[in-house]
JSON list of N, CA and C in Angstrom, two decimals:
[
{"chain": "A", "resi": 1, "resn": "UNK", "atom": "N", "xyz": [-14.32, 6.65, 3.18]},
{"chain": "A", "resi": 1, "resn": "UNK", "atom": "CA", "xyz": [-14.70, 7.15, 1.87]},
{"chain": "A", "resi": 1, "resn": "UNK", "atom": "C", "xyz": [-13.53, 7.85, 1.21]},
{"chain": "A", "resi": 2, "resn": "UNK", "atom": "N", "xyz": [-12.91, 8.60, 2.11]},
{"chain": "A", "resi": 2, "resn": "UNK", "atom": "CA", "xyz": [-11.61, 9.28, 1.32]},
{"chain": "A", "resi": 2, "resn": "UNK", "atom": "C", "xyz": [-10.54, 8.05, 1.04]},
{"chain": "A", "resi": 3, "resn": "UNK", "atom": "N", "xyz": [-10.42, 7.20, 1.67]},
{"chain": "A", "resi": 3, "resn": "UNK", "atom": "CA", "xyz": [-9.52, 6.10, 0.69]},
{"chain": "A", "resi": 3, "resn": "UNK", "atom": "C", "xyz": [-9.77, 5.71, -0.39]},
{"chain": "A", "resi": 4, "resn": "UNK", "atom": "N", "xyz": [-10.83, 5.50, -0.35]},
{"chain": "A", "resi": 4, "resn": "UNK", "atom": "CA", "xyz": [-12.13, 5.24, -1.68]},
{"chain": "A", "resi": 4, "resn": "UNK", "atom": "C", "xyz": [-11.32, 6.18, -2.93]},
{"chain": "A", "resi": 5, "resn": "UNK", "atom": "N", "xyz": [-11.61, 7.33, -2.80]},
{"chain": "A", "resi": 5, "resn": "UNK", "atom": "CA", "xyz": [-11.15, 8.58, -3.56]},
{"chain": "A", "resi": 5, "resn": "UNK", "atom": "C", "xyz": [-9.82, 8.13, -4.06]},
{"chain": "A", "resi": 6, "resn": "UNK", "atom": "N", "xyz": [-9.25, 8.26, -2.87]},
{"chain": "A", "resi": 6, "resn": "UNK", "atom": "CA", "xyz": [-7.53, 8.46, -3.25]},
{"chain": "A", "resi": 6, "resn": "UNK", "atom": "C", "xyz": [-7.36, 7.13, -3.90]},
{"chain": "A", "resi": 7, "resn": "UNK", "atom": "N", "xyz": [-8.01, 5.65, -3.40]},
{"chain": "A", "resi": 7, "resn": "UNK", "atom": "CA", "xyz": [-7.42, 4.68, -4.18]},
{"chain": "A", "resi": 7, "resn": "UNK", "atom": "C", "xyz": [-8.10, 4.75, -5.97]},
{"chain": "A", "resi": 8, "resn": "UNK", "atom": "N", "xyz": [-9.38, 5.49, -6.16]},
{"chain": "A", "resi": 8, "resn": "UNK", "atom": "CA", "xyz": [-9.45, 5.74, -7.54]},
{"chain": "A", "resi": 8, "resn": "UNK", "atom": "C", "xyz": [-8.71, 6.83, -8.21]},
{"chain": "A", "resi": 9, "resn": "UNK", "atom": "N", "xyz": [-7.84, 7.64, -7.63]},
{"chain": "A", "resi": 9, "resn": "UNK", "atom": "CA", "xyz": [-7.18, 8.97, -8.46]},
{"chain": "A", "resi": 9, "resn": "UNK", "atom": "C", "xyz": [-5.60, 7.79, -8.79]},
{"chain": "A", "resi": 10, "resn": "UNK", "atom": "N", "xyz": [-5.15, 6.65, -7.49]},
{"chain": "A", "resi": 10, "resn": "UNK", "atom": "CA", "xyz": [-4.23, 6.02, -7.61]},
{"chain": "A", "resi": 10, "resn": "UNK", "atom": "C", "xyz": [-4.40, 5.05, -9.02]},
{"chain": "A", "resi": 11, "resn": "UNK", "atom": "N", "xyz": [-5.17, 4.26, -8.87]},
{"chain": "A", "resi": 11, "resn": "UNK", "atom": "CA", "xyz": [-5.92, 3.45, -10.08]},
{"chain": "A", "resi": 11, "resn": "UNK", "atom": "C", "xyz": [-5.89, 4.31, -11.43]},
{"chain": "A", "resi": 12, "resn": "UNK", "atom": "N", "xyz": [-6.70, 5.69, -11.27]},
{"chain": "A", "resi": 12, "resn": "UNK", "atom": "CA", "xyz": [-6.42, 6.31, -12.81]},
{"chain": "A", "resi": 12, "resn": "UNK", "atom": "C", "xyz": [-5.39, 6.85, -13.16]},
{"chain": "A", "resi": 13, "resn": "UNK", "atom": "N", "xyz": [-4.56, 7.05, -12.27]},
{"chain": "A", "resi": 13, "resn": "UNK", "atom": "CA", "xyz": [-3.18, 7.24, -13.06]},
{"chain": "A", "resi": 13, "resn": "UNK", "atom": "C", "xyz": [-1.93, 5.88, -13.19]},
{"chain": "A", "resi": 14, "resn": "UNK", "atom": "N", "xyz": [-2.42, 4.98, -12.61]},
{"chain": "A", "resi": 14, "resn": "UNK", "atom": "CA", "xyz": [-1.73, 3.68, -12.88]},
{"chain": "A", "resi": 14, "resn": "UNK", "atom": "C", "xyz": [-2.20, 3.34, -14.16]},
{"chain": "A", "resi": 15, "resn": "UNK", "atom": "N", "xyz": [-3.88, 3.06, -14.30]},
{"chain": "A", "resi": 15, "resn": "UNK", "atom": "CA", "xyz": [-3.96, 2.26, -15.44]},
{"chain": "A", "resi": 15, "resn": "UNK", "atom": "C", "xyz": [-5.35, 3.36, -16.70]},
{"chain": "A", "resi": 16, "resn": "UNK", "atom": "N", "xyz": [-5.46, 4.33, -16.36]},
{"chain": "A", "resi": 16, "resn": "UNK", "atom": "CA", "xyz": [-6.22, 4.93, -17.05]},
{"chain": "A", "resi": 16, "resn": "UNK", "atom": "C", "xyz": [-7.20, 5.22, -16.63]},
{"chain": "A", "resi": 17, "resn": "UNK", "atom": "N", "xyz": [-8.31, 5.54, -17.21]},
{"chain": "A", "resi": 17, "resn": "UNK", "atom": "CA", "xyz": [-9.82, 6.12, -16.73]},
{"chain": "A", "resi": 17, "resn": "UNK", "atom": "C", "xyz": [-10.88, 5.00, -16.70]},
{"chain": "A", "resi": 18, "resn": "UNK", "atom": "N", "xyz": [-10.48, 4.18, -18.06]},
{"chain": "A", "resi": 18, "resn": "UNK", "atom": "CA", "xyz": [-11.65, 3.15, -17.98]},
{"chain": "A", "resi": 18, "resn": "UNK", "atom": "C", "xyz": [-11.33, 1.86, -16.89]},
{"chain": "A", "resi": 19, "resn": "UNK", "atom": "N", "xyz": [-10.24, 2.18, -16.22]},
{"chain": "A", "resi": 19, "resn": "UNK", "atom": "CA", "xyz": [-10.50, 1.23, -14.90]},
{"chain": "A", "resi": 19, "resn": "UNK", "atom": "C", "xyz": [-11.39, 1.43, -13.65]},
{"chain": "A", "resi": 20, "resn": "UNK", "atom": "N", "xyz": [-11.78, 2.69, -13.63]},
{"chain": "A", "resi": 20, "resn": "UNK", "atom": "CA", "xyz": [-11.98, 3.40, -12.24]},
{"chain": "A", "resi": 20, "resn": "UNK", "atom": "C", "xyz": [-13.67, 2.76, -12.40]},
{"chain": "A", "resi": 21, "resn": "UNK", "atom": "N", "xyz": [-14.24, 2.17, -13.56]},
{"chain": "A", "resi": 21, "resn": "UNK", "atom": "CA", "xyz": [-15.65, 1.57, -12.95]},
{"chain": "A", "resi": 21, "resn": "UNK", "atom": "C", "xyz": [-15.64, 0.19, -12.92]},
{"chain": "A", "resi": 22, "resn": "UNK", "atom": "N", "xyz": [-14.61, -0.57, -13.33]},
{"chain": "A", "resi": 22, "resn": "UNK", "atom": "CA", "xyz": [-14.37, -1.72, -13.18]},
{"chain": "A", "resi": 22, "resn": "UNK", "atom": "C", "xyz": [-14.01, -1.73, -11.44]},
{"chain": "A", "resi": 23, "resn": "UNK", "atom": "N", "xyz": [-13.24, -1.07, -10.80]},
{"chain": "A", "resi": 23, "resn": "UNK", "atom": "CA", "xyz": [-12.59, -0.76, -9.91]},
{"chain": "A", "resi": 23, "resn": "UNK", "atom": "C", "xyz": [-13.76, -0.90, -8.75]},
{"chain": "A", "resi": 24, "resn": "UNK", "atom": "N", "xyz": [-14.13, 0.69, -9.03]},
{"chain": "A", "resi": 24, "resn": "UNK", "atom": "CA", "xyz": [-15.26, 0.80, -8.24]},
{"chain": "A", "resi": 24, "resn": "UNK", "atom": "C", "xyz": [-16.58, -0.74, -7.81]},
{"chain": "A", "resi": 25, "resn": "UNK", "atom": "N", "xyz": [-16.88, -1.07, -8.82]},
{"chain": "A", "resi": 25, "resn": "UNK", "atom": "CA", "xyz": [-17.83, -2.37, -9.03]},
{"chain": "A", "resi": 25, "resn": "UNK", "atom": "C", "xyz": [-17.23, -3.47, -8.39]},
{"chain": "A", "resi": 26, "resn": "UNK", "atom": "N", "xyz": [-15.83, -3.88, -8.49]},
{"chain": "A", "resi": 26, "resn": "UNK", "atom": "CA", "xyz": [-15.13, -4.61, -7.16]},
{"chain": "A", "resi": 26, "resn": "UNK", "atom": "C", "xyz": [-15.15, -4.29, -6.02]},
{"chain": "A", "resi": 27, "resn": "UNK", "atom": "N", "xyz": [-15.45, -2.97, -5.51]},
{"chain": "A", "resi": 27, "resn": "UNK", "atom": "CA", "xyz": [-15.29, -2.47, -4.50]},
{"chain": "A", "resi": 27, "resn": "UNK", "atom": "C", "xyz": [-16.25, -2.59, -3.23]},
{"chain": "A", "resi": 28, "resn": "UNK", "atom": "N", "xyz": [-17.42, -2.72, -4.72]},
{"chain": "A", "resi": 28, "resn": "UNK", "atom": "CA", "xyz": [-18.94, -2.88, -4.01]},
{"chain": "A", "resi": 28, "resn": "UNK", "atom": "C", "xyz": [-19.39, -4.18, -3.80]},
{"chain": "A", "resi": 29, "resn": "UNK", "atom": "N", "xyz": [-18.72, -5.13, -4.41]},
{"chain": "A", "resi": 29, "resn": "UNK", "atom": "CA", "xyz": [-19.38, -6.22, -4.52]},
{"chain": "A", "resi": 29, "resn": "UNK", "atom": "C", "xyz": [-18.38, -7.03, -3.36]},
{"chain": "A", "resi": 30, "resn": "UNK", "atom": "N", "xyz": [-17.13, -6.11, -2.74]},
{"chain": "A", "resi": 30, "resn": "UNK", "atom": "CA", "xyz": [-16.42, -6.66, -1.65]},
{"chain": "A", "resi": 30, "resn": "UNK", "atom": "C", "xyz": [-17.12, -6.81, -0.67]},
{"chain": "A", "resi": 31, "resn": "UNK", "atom": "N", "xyz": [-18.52, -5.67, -0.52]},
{"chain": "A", "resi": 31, "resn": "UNK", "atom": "CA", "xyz": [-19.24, -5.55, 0.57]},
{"chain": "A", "resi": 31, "resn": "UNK", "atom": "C", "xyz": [-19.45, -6.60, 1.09]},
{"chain": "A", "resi": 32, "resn": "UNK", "atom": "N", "xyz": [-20.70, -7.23, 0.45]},
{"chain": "A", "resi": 32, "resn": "UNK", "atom": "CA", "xyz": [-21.68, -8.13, 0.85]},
{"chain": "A", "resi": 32, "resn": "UNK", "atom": "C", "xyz": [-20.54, -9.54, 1.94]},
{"chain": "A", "resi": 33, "resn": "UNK", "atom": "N", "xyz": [-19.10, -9.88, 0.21]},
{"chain": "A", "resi": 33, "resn": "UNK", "atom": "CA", "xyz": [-18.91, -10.81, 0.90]},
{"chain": "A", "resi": 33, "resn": "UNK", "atom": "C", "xyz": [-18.15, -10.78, 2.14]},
{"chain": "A", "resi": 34, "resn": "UNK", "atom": "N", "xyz": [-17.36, -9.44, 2.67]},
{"chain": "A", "resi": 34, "resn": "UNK", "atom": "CA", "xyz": [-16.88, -9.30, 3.25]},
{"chain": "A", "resi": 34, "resn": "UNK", "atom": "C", "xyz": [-17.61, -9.39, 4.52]},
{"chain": "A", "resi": 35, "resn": "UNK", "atom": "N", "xyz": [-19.12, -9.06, 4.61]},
{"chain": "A", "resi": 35, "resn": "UNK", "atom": "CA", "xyz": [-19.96, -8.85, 5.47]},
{"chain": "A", "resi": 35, "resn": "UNK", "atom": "C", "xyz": [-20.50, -10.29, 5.87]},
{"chain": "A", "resi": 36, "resn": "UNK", "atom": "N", "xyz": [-20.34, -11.30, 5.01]},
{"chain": "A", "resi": 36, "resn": "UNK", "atom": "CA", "xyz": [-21.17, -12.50, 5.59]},
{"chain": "A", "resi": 36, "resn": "UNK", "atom": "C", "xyz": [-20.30, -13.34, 5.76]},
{"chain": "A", "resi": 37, "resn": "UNK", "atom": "N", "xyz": [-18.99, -13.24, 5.12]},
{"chain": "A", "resi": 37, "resn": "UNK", "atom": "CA", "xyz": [-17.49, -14.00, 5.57]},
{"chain": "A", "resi": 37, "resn": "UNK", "atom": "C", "xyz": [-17.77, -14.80, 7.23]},
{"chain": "A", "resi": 38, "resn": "UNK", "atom": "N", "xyz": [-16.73, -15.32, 7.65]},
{"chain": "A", "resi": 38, "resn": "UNK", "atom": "CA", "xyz": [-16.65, -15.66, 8.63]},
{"chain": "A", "resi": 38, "resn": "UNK", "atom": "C", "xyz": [-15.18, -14.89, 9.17]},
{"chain": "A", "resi": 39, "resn": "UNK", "atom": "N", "xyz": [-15.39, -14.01, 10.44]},
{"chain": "A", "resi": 39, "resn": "UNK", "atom": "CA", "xyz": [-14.84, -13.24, 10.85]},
{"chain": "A", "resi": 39, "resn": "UNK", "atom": "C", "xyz": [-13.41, -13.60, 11.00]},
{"chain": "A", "resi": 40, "resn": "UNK", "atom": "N", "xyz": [-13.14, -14.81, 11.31]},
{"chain": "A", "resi": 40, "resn": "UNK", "atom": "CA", "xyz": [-11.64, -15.31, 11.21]},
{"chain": "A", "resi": 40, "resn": "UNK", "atom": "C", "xyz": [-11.01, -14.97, 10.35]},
{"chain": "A", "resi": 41, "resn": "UNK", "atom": "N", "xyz": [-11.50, -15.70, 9.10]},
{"chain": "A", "resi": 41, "resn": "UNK", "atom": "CA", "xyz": [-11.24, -15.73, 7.73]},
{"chain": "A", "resi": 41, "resn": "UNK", "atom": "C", "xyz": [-10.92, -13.84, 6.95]},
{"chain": "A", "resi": 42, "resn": "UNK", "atom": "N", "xyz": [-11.81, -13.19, 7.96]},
{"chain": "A", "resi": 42, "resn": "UNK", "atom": "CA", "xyz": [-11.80, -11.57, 7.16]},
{"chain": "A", "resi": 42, "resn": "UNK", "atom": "C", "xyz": [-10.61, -11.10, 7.90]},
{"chain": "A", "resi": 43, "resn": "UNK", "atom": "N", "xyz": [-10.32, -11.22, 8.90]},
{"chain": "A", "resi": 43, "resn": "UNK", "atom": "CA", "xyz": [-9.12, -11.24, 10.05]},
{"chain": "A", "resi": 43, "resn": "UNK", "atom": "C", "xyz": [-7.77, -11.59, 8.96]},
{"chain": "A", "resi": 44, "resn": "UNK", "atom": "N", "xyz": [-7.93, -12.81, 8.56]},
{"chain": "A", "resi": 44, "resn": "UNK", "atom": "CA", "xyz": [-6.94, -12.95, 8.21]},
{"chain": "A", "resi": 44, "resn": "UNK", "atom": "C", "xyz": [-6.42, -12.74, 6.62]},
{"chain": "A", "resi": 45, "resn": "UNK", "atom": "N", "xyz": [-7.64, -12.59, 5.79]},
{"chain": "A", "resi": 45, "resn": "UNK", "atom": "CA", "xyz": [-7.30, -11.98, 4.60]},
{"chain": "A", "resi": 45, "resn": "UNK", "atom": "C", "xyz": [-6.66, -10.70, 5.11]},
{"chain": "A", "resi": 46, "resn": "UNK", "atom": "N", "xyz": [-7.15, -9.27, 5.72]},
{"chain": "A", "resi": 46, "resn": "UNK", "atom": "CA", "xyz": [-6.62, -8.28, 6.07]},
{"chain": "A", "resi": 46, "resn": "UNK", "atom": "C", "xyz": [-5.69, -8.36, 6.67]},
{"chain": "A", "resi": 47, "resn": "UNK", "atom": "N", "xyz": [-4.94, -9.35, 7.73]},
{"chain": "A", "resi": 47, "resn": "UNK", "atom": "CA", "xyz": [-3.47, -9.10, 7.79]},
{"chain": "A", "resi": 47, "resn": "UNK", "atom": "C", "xyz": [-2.67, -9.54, 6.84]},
{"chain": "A", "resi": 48, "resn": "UNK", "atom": "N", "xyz": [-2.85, -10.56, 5.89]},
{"chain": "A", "resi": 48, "resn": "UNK", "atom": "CA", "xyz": [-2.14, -11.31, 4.78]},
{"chain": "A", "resi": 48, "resn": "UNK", "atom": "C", "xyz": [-1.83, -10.05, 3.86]},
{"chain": "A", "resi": 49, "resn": "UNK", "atom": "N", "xyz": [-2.67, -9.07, 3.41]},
{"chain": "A", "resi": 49, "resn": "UNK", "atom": "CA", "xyz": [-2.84, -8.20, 2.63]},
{"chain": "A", "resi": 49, "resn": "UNK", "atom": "C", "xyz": [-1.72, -6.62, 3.87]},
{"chain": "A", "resi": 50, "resn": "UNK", "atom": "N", "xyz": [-2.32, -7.07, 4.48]},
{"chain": "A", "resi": 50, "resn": "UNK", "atom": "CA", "xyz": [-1.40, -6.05, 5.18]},
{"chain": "A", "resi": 50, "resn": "UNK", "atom": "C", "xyz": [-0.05, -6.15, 5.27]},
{"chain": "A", "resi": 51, "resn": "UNK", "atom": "N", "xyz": [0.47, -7.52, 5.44]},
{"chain": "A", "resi": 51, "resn": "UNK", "atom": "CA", "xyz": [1.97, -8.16, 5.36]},
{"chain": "A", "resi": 51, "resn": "UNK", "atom": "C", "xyz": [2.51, -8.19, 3.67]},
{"chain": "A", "resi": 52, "resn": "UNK", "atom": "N", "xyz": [1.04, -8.20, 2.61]},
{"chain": "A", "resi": 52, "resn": "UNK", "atom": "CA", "xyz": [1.52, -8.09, 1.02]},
{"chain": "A", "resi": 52, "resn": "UNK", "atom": "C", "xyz": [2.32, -6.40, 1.40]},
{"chain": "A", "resi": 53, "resn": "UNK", "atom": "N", "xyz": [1.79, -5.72, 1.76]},
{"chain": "A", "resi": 53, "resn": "UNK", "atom": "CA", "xyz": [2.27, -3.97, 1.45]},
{"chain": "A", "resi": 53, "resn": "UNK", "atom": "C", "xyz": [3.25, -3.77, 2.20]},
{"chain": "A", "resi": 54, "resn": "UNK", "atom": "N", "xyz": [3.35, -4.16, 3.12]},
{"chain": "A", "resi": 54, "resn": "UNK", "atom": "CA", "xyz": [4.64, -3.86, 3.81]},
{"chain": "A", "resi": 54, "resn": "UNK", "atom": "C", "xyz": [5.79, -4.62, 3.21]},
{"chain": "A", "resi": 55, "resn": "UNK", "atom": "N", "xyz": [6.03, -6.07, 2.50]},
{"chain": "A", "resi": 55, "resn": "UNK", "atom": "CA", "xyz": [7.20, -6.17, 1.77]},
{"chain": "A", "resi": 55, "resn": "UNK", "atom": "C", "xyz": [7.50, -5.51, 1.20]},
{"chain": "A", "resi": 56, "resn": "UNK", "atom": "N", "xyz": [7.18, -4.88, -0.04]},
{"chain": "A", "resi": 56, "resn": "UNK", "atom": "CA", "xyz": [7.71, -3.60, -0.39]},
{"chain": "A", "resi": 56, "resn": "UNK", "atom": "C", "xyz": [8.56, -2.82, 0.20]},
{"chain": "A", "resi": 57, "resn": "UNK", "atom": "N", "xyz": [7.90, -2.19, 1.07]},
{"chain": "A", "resi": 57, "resn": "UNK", "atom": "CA", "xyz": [8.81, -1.15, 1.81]},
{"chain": "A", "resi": 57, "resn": "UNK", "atom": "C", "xyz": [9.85, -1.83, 2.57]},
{"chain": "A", "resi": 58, "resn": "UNK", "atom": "N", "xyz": [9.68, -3.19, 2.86]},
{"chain": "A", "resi": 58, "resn": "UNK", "atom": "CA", "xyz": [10.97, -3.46, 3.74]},
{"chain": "A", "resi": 58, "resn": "UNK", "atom": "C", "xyz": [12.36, -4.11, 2.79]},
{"chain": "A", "resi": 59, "resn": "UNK", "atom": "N", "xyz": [11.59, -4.35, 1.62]},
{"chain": "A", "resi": 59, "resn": "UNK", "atom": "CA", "xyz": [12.80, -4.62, 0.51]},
{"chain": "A", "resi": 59, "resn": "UNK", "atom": "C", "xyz": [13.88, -2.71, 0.40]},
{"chain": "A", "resi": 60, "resn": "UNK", "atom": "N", "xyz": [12.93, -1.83, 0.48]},
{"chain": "A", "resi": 60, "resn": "UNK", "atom": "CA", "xyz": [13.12, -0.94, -0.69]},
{"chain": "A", "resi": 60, "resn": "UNK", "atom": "C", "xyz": [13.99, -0.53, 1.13]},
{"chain": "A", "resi": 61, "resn": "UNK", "atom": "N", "xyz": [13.47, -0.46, 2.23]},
{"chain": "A", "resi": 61, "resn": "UNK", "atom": "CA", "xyz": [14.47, -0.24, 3.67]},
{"chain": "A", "resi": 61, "resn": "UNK", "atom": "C", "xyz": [15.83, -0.85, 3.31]},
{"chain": "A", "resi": 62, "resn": "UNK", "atom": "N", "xyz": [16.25, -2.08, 2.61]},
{"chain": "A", "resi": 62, "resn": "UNK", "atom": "CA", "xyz": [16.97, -2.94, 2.86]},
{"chain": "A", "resi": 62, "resn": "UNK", "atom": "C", "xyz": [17.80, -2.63, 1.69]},
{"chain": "A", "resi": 63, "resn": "UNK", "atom": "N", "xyz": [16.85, -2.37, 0.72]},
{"chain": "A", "resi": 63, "resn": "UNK", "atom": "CA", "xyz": [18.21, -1.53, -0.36]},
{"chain": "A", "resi": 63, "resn": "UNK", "atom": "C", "xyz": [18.80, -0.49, -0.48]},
{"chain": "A", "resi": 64, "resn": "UNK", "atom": "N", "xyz": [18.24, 0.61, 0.39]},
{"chain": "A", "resi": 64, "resn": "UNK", "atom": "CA", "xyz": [18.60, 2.50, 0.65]},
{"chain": "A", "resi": 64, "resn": "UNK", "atom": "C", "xyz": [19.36, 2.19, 1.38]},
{"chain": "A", "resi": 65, "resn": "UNK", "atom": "N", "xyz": [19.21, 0.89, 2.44]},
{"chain": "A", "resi": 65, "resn": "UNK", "atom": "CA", "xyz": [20.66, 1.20, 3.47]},
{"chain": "A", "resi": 65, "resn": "UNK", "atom": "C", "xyz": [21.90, 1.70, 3.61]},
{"chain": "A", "resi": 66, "resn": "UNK", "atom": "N", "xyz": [22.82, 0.93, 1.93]},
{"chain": "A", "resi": 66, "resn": "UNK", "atom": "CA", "xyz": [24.12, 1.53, 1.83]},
{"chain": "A", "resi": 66, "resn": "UNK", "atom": "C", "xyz": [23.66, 2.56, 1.52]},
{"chain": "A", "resi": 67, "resn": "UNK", "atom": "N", "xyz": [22.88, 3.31, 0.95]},
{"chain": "A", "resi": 67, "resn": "UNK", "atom": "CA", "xyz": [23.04, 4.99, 0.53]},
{"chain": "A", "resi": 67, "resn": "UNK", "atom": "C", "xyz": [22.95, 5.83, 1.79]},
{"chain": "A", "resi": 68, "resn": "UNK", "atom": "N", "xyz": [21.99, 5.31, 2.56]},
{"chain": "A", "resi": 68, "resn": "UNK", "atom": "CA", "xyz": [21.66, 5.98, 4.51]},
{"chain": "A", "resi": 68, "resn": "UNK", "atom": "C", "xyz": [23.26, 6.06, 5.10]},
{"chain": "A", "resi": 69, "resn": "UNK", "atom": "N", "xyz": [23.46, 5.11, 4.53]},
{"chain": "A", "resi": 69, "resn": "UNK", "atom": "CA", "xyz": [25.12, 4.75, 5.42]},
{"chain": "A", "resi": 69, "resn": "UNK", "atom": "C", "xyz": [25.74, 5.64, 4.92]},
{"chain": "A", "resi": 70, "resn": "UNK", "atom": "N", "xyz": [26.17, 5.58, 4.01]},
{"chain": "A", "resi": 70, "resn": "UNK", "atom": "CA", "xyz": [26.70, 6.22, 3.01]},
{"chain": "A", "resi": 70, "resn": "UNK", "atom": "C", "xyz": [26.73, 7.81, 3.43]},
{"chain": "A", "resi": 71, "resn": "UNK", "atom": "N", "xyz": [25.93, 8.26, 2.91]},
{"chain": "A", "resi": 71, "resn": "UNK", "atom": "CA", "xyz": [25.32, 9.79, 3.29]},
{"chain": "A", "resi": 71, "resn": "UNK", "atom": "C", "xyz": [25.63, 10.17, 4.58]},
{"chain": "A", "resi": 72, "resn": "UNK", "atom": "N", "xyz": [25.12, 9.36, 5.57]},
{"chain": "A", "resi": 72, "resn": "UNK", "atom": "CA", "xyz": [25.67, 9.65, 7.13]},
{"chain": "A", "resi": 72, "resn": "UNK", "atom": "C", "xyz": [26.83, 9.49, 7.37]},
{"chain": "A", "resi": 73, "resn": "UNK", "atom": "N", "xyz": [27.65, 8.81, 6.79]},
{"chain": "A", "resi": 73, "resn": "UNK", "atom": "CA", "xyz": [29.18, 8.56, 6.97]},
{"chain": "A", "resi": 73, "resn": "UNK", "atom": "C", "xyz": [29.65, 10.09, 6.22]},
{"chain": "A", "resi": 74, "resn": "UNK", "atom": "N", "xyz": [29.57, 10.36, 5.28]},
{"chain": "A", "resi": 74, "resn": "UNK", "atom": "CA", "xyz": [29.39, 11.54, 4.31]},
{"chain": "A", "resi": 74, "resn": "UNK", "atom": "C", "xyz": [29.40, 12.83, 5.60]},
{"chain": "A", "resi": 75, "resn": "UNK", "atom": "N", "xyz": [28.02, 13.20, 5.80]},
{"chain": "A", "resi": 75, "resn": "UNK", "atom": "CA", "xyz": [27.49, 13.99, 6.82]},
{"chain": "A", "resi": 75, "resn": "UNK", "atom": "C", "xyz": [28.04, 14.30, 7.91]},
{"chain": "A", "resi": 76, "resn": "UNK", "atom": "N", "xyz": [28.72, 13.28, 8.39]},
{"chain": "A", "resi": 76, "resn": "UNK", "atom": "CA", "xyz": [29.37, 13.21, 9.94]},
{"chain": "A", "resi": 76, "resn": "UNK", "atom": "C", "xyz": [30.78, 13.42, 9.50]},
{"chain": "A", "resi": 77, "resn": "UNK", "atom": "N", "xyz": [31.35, 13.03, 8.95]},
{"chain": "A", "resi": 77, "resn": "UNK", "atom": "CA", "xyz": [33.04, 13.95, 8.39]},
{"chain": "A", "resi": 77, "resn": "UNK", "atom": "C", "xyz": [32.98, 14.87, 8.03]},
{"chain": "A", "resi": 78, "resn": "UNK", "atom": "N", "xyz": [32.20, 15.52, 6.79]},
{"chain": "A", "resi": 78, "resn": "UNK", "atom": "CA", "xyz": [32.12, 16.86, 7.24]},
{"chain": "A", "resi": 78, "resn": "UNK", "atom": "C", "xyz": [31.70, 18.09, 8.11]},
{"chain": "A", "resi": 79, "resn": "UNK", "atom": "N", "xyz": [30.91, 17.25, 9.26]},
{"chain": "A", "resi": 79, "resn": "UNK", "atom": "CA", "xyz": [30.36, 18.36, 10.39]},
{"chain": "A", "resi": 79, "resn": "UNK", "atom": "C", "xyz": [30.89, 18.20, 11.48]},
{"chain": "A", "resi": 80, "resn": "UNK", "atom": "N", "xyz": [31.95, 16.60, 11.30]},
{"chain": "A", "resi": 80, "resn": "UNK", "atom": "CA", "xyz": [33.15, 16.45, 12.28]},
{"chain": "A", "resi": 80, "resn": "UNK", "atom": "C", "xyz": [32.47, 16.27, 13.59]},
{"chain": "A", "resi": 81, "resn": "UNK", "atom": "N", "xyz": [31.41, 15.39, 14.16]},
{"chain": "A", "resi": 81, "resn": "UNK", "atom": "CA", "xyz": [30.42, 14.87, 15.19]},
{"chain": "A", "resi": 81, "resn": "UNK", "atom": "C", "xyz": [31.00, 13.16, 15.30]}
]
């Protein structure tokens, strides 16, 4: 339920207020089908969706690198380690 929350405070400040019952009403109507799905199939929407969110972060890993480098190369000459 608290994801619930946090993903509608995320939603109203992405796209405004009048999303959060459009939002919500998807949310509910995920129930049913999620519930009569065939368990494979729910298996594998949720890792597909799980592998969508993590690109992100492994792009955004892959572009901070030179700055990590950077900074630590930085860090370590002046503390002389």
């Amino acid at each position: 339920m608290l994801g619930t929350f946090i993903d509608t405070i995320i939603i109203c400040t992405i796209t405004g207020v009048k999303a959060i019952v459009p939002y919500r009403v998807a949310w509910i109507l995920a129930i049913p089908v999620g519930a009569t799905l065939n368990l494979g199939f729910v298996w594998l929407v949720a890792d597909t969706l799980n592998a969508m969110m993590a690109l992100p972060n492994l792009i955004a890993l892959l572009m901070l690198s030179p700055v990590v480098n950077a900074n630590t190369s930085k860090a370590i000459s002046l503390h002389g380690k």
